Structures are given as structure tokens and as C-alpha cells.
PDB file of C-alpha atoms in Angstrom:
ATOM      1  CA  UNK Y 649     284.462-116.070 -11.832  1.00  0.00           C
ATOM      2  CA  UNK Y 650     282.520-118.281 -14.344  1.00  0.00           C
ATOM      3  CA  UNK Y 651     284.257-121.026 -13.075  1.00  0.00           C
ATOM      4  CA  UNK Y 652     282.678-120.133  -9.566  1.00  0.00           C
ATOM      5  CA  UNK Y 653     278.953-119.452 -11.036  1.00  0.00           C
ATOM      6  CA  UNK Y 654     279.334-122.703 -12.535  1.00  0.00           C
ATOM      7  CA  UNK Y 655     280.123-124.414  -9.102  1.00  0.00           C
ATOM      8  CA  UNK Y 656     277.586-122.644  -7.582  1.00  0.00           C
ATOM      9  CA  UNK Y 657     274.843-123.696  -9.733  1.00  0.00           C
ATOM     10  CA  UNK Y 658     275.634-127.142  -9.780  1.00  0.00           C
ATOM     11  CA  UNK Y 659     275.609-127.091  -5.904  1.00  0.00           C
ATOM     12  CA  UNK Y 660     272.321-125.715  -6.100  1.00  0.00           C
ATOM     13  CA  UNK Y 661     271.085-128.688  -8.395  1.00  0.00           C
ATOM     14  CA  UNK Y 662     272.522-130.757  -5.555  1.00  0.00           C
ATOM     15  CA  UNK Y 663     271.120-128.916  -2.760  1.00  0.00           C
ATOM     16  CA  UNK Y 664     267.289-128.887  -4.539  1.00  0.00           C
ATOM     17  CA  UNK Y 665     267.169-132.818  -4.729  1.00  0.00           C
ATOM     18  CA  UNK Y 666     266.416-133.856  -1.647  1.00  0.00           C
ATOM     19  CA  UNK Y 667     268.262-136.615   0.087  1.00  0.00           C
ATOM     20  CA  UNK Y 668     265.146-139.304   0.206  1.00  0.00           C
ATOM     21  CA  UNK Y 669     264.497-138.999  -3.490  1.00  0.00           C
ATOM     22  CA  UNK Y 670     265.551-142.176  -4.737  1.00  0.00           C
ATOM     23  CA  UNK Y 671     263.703-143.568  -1.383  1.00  0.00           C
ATOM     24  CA  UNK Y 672     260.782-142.327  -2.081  1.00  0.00           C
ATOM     25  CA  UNK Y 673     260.637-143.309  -5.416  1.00  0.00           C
ATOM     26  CA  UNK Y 674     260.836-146.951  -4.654  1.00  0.00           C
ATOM     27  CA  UNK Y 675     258.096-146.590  -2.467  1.00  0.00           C
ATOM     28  CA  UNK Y 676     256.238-145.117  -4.732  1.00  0.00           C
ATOM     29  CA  UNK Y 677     256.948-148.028  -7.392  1.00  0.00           C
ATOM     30  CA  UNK Y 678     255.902-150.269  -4.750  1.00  0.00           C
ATOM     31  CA  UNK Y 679     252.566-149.056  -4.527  1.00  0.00           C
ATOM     32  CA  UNK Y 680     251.908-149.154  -7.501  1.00  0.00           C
ATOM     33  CA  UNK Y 681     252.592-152.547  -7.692  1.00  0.00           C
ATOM     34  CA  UNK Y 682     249.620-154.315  -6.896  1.00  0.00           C
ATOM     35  CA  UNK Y 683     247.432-151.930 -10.041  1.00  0.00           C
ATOM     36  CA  UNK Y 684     250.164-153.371 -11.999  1.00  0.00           C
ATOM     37  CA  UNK Y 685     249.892-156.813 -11.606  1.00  0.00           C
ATOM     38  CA  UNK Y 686     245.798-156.528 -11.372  1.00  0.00           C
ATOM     39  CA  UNK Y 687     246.052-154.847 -15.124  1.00  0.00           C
ATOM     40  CA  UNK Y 688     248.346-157.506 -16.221  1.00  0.00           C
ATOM     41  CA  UNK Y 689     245.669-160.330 -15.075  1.00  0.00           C
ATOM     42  CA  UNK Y 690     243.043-158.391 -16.577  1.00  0.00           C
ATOM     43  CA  UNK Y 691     244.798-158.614 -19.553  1.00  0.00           C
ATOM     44  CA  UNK Y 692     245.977-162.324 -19.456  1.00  0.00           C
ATOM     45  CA  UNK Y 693     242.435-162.905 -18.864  1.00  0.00           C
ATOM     46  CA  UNK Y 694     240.608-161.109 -22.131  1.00  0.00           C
ATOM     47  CA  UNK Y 695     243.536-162.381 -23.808  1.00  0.00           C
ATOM     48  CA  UNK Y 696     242.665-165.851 -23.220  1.00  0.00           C
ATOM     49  CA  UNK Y 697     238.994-165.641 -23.785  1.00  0.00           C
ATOM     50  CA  UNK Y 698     239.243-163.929 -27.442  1.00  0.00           C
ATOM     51  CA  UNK Y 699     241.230-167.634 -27.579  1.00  0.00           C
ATOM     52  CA  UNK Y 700     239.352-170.423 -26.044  1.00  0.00           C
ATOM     53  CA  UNK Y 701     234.987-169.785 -27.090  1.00  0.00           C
ATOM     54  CA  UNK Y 702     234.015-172.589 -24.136  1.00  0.00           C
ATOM     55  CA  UNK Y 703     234.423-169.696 -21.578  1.00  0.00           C
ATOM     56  CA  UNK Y 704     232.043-166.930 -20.451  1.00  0.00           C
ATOM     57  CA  UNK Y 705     233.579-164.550 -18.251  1.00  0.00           C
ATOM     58  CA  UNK Y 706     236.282-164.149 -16.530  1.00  0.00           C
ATOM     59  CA  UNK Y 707     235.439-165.197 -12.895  1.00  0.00           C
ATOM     60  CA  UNK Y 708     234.994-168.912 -15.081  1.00  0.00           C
ATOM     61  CA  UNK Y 709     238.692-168.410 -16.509  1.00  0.00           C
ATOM     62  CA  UNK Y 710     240.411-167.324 -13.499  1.00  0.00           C
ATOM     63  CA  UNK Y 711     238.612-169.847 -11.407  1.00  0.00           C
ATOM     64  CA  UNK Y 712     238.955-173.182 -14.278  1.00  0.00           C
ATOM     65  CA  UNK Y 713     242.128-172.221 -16.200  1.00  0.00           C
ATOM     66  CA  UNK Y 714     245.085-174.328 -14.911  1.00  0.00           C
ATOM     67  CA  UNK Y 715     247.213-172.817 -17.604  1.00  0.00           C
ATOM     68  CA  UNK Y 716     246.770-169.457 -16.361  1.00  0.00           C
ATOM     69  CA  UNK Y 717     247.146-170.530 -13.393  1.00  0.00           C
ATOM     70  CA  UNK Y 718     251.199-171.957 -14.078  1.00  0.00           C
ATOM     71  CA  UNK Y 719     251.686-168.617 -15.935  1.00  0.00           C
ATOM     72  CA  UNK Y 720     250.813-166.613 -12.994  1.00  0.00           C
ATOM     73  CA  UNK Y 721     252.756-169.117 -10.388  1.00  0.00           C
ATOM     74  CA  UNK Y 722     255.500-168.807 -12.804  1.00  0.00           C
ATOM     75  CA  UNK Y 723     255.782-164.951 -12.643  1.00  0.00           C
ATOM     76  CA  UNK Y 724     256.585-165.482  -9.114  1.00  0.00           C
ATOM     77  CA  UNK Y 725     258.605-167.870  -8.990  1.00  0.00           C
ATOM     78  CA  UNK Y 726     260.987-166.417 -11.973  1.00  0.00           C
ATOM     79  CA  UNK Y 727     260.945-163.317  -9.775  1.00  0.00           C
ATOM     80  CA  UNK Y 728     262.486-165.383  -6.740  1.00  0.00           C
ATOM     81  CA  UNK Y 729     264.750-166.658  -9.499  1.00  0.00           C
ATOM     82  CA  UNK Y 730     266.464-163.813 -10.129  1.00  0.00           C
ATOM     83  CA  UNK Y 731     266.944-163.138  -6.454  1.00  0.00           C
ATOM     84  CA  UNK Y 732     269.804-163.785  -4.546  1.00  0.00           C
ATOM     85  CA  UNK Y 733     268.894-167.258  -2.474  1.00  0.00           C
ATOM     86  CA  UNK Y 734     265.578-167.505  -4.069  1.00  0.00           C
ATOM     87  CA  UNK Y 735     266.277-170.363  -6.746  1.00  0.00           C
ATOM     88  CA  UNK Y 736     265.284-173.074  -4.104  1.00  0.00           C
ATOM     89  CA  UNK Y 737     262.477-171.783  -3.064  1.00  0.00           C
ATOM     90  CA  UNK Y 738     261.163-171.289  -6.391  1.00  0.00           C
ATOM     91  CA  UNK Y 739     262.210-174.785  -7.708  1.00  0.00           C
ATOM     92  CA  UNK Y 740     260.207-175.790  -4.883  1.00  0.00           C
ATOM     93  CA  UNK Y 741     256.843-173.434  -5.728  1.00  0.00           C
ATOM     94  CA  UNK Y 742     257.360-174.436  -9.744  1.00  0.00           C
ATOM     95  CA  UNK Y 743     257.377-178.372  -8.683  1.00  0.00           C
ATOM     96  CA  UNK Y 744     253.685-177.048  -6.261  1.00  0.00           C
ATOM     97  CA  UNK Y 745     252.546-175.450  -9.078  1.00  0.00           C
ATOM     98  CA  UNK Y 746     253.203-178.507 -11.386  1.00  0.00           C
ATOM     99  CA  UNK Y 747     251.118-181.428  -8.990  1.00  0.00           C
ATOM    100  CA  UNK Y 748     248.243-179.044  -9.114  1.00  0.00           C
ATOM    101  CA  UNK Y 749     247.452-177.942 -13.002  1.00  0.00           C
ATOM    102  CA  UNK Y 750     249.831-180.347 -14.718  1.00  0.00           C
ATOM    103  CA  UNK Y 751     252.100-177.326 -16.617  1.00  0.00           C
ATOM    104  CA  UNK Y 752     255.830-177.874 -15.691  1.00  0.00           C
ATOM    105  CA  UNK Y 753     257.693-174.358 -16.377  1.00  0.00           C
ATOM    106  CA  UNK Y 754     261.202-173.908 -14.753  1.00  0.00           C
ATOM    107  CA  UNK Y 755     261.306-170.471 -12.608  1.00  0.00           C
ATOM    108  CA  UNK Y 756     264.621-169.583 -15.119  1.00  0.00           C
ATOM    109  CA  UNK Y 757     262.310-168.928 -18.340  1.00  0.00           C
ATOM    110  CA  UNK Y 758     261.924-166.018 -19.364  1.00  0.00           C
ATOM    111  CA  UNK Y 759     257.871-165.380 -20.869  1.00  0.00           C
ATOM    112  CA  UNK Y 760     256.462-162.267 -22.268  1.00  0.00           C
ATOM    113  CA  UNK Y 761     252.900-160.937 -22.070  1.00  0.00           C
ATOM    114  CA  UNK Y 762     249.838-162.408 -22.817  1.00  0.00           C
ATOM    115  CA  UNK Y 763     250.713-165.765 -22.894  1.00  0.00           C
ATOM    116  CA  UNK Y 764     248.104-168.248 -22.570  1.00  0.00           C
ATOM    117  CA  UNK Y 765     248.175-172.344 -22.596  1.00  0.00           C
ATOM    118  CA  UNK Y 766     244.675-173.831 -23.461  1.00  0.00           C
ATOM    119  CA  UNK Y 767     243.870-177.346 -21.541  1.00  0.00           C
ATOM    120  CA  UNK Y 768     247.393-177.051 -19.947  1.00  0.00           C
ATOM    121  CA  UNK Y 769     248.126-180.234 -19.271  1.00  0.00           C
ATOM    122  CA  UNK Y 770     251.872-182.131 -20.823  1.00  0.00           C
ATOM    123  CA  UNK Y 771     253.249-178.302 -20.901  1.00  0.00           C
ATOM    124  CA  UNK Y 772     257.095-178.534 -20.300  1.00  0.00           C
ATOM    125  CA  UNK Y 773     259.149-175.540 -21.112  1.00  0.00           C
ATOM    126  CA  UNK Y 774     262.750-175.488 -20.349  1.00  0.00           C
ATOM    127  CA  UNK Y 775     265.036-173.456 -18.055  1.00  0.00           C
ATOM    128  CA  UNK Y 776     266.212-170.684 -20.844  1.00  0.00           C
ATOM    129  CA  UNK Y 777     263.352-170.954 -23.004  1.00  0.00           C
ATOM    130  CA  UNK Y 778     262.235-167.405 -23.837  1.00  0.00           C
ATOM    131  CA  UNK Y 779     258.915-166.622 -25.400  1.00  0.00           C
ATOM    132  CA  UNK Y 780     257.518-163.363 -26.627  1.00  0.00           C
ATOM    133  CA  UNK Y 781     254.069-161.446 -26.342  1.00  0.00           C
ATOM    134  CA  UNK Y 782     250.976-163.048 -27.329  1.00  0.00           C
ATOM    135  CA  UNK Y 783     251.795-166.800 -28.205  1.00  0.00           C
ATOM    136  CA  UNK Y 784     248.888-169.169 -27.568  1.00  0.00           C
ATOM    137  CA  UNK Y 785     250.143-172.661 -26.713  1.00  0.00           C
ATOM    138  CA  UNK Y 786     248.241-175.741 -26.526  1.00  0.00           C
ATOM    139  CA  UNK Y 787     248.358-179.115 -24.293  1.00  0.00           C
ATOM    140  CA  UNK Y 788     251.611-181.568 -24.307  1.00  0.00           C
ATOM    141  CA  UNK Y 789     253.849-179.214 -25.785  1.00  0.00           C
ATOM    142  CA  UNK Y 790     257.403-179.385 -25.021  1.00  0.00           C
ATOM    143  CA  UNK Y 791     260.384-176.443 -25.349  1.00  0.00           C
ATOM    144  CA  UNK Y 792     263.142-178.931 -24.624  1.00  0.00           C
ATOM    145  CA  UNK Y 793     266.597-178.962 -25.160  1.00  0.00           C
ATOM    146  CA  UNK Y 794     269.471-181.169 -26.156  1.00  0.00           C
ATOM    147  CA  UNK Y 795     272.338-180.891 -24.564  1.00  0.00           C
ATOM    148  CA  UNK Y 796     273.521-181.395 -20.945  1.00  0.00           C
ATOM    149  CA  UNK Y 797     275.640-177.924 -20.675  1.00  0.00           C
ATOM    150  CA  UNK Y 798     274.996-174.806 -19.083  1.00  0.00           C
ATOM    151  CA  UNK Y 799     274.415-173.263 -21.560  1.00  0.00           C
ATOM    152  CA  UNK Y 800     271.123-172.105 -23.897  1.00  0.00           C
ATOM    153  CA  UNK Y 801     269.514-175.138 -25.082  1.00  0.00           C
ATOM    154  CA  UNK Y 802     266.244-174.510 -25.202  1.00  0.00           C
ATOM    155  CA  UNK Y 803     264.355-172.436 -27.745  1.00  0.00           C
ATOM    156  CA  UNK Y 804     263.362-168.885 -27.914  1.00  0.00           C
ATOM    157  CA  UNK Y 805     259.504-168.253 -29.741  1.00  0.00           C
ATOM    158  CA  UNK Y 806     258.653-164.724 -31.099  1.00  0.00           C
ATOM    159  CA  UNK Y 807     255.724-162.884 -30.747  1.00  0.00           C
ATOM    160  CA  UNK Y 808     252.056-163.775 -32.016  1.00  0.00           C
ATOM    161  CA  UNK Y 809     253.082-167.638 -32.410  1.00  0.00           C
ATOM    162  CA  UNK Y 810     250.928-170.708 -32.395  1.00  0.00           C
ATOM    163  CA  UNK Y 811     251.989-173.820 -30.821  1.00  0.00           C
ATOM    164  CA  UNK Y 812     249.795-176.780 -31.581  1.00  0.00           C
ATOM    165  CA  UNK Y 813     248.798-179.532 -29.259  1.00  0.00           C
ATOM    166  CA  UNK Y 814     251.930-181.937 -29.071  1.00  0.00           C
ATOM    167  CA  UNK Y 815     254.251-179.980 -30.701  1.00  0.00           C
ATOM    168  CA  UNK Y 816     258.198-180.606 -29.794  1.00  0.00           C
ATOM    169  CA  UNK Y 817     260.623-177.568 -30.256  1.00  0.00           C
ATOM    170  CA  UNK Y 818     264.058-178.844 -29.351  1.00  0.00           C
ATOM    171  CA  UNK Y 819     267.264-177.060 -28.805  1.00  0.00           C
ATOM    172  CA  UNK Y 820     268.189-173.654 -28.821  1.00  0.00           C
ATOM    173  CA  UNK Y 821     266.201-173.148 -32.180  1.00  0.00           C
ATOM    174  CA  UNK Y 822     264.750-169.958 -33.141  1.00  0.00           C
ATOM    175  CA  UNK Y 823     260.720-169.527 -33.804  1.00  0.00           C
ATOM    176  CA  UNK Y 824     260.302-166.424 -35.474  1.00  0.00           C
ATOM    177  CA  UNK Y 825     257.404-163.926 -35.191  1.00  0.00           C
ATOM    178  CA  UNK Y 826     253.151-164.937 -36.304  1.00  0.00           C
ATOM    179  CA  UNK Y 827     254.818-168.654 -37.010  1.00  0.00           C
ATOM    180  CA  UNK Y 828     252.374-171.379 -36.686  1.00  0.00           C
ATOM    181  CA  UNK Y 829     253.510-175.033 -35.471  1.00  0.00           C
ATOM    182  CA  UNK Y 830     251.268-177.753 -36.278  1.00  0.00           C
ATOM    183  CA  UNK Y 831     249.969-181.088 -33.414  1.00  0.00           C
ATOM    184  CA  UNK Y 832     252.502-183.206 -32.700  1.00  0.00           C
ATOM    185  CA  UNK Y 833     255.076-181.367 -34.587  1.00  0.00           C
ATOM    186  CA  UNK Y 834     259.037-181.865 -34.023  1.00  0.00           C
ATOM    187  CA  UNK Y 835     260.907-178.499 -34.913  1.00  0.00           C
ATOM    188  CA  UNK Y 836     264.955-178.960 -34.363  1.00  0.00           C
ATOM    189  CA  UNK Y 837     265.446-176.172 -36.814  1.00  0.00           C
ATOM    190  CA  UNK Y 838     264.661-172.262 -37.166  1.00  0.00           C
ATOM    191  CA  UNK Y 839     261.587-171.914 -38.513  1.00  0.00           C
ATOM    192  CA  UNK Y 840     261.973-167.820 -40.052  1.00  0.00           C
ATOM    193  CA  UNK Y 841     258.870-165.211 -39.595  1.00  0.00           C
ATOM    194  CA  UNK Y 842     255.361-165.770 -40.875  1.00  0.00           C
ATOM    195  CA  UNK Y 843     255.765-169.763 -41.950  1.00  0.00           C
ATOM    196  CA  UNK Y 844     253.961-172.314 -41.217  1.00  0.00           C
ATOM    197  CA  UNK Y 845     255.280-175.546 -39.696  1.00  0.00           C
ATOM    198  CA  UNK Y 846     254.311-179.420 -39.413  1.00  0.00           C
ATOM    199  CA  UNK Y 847     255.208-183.016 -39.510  1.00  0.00           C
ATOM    200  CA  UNK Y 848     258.123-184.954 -37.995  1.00  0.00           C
ATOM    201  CA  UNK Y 849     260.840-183.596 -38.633  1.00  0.00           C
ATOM    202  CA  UNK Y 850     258.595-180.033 -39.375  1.00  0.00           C
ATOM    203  CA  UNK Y 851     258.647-179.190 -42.836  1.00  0.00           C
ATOM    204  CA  UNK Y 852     258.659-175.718 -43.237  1.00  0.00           C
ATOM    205  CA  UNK Y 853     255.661-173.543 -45.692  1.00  0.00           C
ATOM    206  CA  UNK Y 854     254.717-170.055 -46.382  1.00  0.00           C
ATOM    207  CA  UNK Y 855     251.322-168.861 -47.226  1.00  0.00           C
ATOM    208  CA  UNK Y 856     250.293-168.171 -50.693  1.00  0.00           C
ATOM    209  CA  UNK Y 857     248.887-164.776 -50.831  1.00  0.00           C
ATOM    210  CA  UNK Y 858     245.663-163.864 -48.968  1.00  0.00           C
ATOM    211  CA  UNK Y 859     245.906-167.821 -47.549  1.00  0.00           C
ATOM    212  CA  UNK Y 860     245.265-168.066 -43.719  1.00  0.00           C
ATOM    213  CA  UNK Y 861     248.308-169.541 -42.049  1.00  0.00           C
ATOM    214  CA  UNK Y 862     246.317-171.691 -39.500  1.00  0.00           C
ATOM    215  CA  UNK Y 863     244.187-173.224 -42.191  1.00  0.00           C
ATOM    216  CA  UNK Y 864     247.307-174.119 -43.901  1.00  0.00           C
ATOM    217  CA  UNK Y 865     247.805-176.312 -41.362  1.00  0.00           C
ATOM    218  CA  UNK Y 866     244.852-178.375 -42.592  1.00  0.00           C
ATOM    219  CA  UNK Y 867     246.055-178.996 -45.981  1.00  0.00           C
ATOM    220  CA  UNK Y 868     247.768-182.041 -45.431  1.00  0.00           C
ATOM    221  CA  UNK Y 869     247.011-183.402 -41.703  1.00  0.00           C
ATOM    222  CA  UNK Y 870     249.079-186.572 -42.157  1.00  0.00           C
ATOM    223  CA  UNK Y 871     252.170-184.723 -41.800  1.00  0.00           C
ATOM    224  CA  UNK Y 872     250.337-184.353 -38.159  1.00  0.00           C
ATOM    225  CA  UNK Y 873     251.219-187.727 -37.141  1.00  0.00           C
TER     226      UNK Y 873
END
């Protein structure tokens, strides 16, 4: 008998989840799509004007930002990435997207939130380059790699990193979290959480206590060059 309540109840479970369920709630995902995506610009946009003071508003950044402007191409085309037939087309949108603002960014990346390249143009970031939330990335930067396999060979950046204007991370290095890589910078190694990095190869630094990591950078700009 309790083998029978037990049947019954779980037919009822069936029975009170109706057939469409799952159909409906892609369609409700789907309309909530397009609030999604206009939060997420909002975002990228106050984002990038707490970071660049030659801006006013952001009708002036959306319109005169060509590095916002790869970041958002990008989202589409690493969507058509990951879709079955898609990689063509999105090669093809990615090269667009790269005549017009000067940012090359392969649709296979993967990039977090809040990511915002000042100036834009010289950008190259690699096929399985991954970079975390709220990195700020200056002009001519390059997340290359170095070697010819498929494989990962291109480096993966943390969260809340600085990238400075010429800067060359190589390989399938690891940039670890608030790390701050000086101009024209070549990192081929790790570089762990909270240091500072600069000079060719990048020597590696930590703060002294209380000392701001990006003025660190200034202490001795000949390792710059």
C-alpha cells in the first residue's frame, strides 16, 4: 500500500508540471534578453567613464569609444563561436570589427565583465585568452602566445588588473588578481596576486605597506623602455 501512495504521488508531481514548462521558460529567458544586455552596456559604460576623465556622458562614450565598441562586437561574435557552424561567420564579423576601431580580439576568448580598453588601438588578444571582471587595458597591448599547438597558449588575467599601454603577456602565463603591468612591459612568467610588474623581461614588485600599486609603477620608469 505505501508502495502505491508513493506511486501515486509522484504521478501527481508529474501530472502538475505541465508539458510546455521547459518551453515556456526559454521564452521567457528570451525576453528578457534584450534588459539584459541593455544593463550590461549600462554598466560597461559607467565602468569606463570612472576610467577615462576626457569623457562626459555616456551618449559621448558609446558614440567615440572604439574599444567598447570591439568588446561589444566581440560578445557576439564569441556567442556565434560557440555555436555549431558559427566560427566562420564570426571570424568574419571579428576581422569587420577589427578595420573599423583597430582592436583585433579572436571570437574564441573568453572576457568577463566590465572590461574596458582606453584609445583601443594595437589591442590583440589571442584565441584562449581569458580575462576576468573589471581589467582596464590600454592601447598596443598584446595577449599572445607561443606556440603553434592547439592547445592554451595564451594567457589568462584575473580580476581588477591593469594593463599598461604596450604591454606584452606571452604564453599561457597566469596574471593574478589587482596586478598592475607597466607600458611596454614583456611578462612570459606568472606574475602572483597584488604585484606590480615592469620592464623587459617584467620584473616582478609588491607594494610596501599603504604604497599605491599604480604609483609604483613610477618609481623607476626606465624599466618602461
Amino acid at each position: 500500500m505505501a508502495l502505491l501512495r508513493l506511486t501515486k504521488v509522484l504521478s501527481g508531481d508529474r501530472a502538475a508540471t505541465p508539458p510546455d514548462a521547459r518551453g515556456r521558460s526559454t521564452q521567457l529567458r528570451s525576453a528578457q534578453a534584450p534588459k539584459l544586455a541593455r544593463g550590461r552596456i549600462r554598466e560597461d559604460l559607467d565602468w569606463a567613464i570612472e576610467r577615462d576623465p576626457a569623457v562626459d556622458s555616456r551618449l559621448e562614450m558609446a558614440l567615440a569609444s572604439p574599444g567598447l565598441h570591439a568588446i561589444w562586437v566581440h560578445r557576439l561574435t564569441h556567442w556565434m563561436w560557440t555555436r555549431p557552424g558559427g566560427r566562420l561567420a564570426a571570424r568574419l564579423l571579428s576581422q569587420f570589427a577589427r578595420a573599423v576601431t583597430g582592436v583585433e580580439i579572436h571570437p574564441g576568448a573568453q572576457i568577463g565583465r566590465r572590461f574596458f580598453i582606453d584609445h583601443g588601438m594595437g589591442v590583440v588578444i589571442g584565441e584562449t585568452a581569458e580575462i576576468g571582471d573589471d581589467v582596464l587595458m590600454y592601447h598596443g597591448v598584446t595577449l599572445g602566445g607561443r606556440s603553434m599547438k592547439h592547445v592554451k597558449r595564451h594567457p589568462t588575467v584575473g580580476n581588477n588588473v591593469t594593463i599598461g599601454a604596450g604591454a606584452r603577456i606571452l604564453g599561457p602565463v597566469h596574471i593574478g588578481d589587482r596586478v598592475q603591468i607597466g607600458a611596454n612591459s614583456v611578462v612570459v612568467k606568472d606574475v602572483p596576486a597584488g604585484a606590480v610588474a615592469t620592464g623587459v623581461p617584467a620584473t616582478i614588485r609588491f607594494p610596501d605597506m599603504g604604497q599605491d600599486p599604480y604609483e609604483l609603477m613610477f618609481k623607476d620608469p626606465a624599466l618602461w623602455i
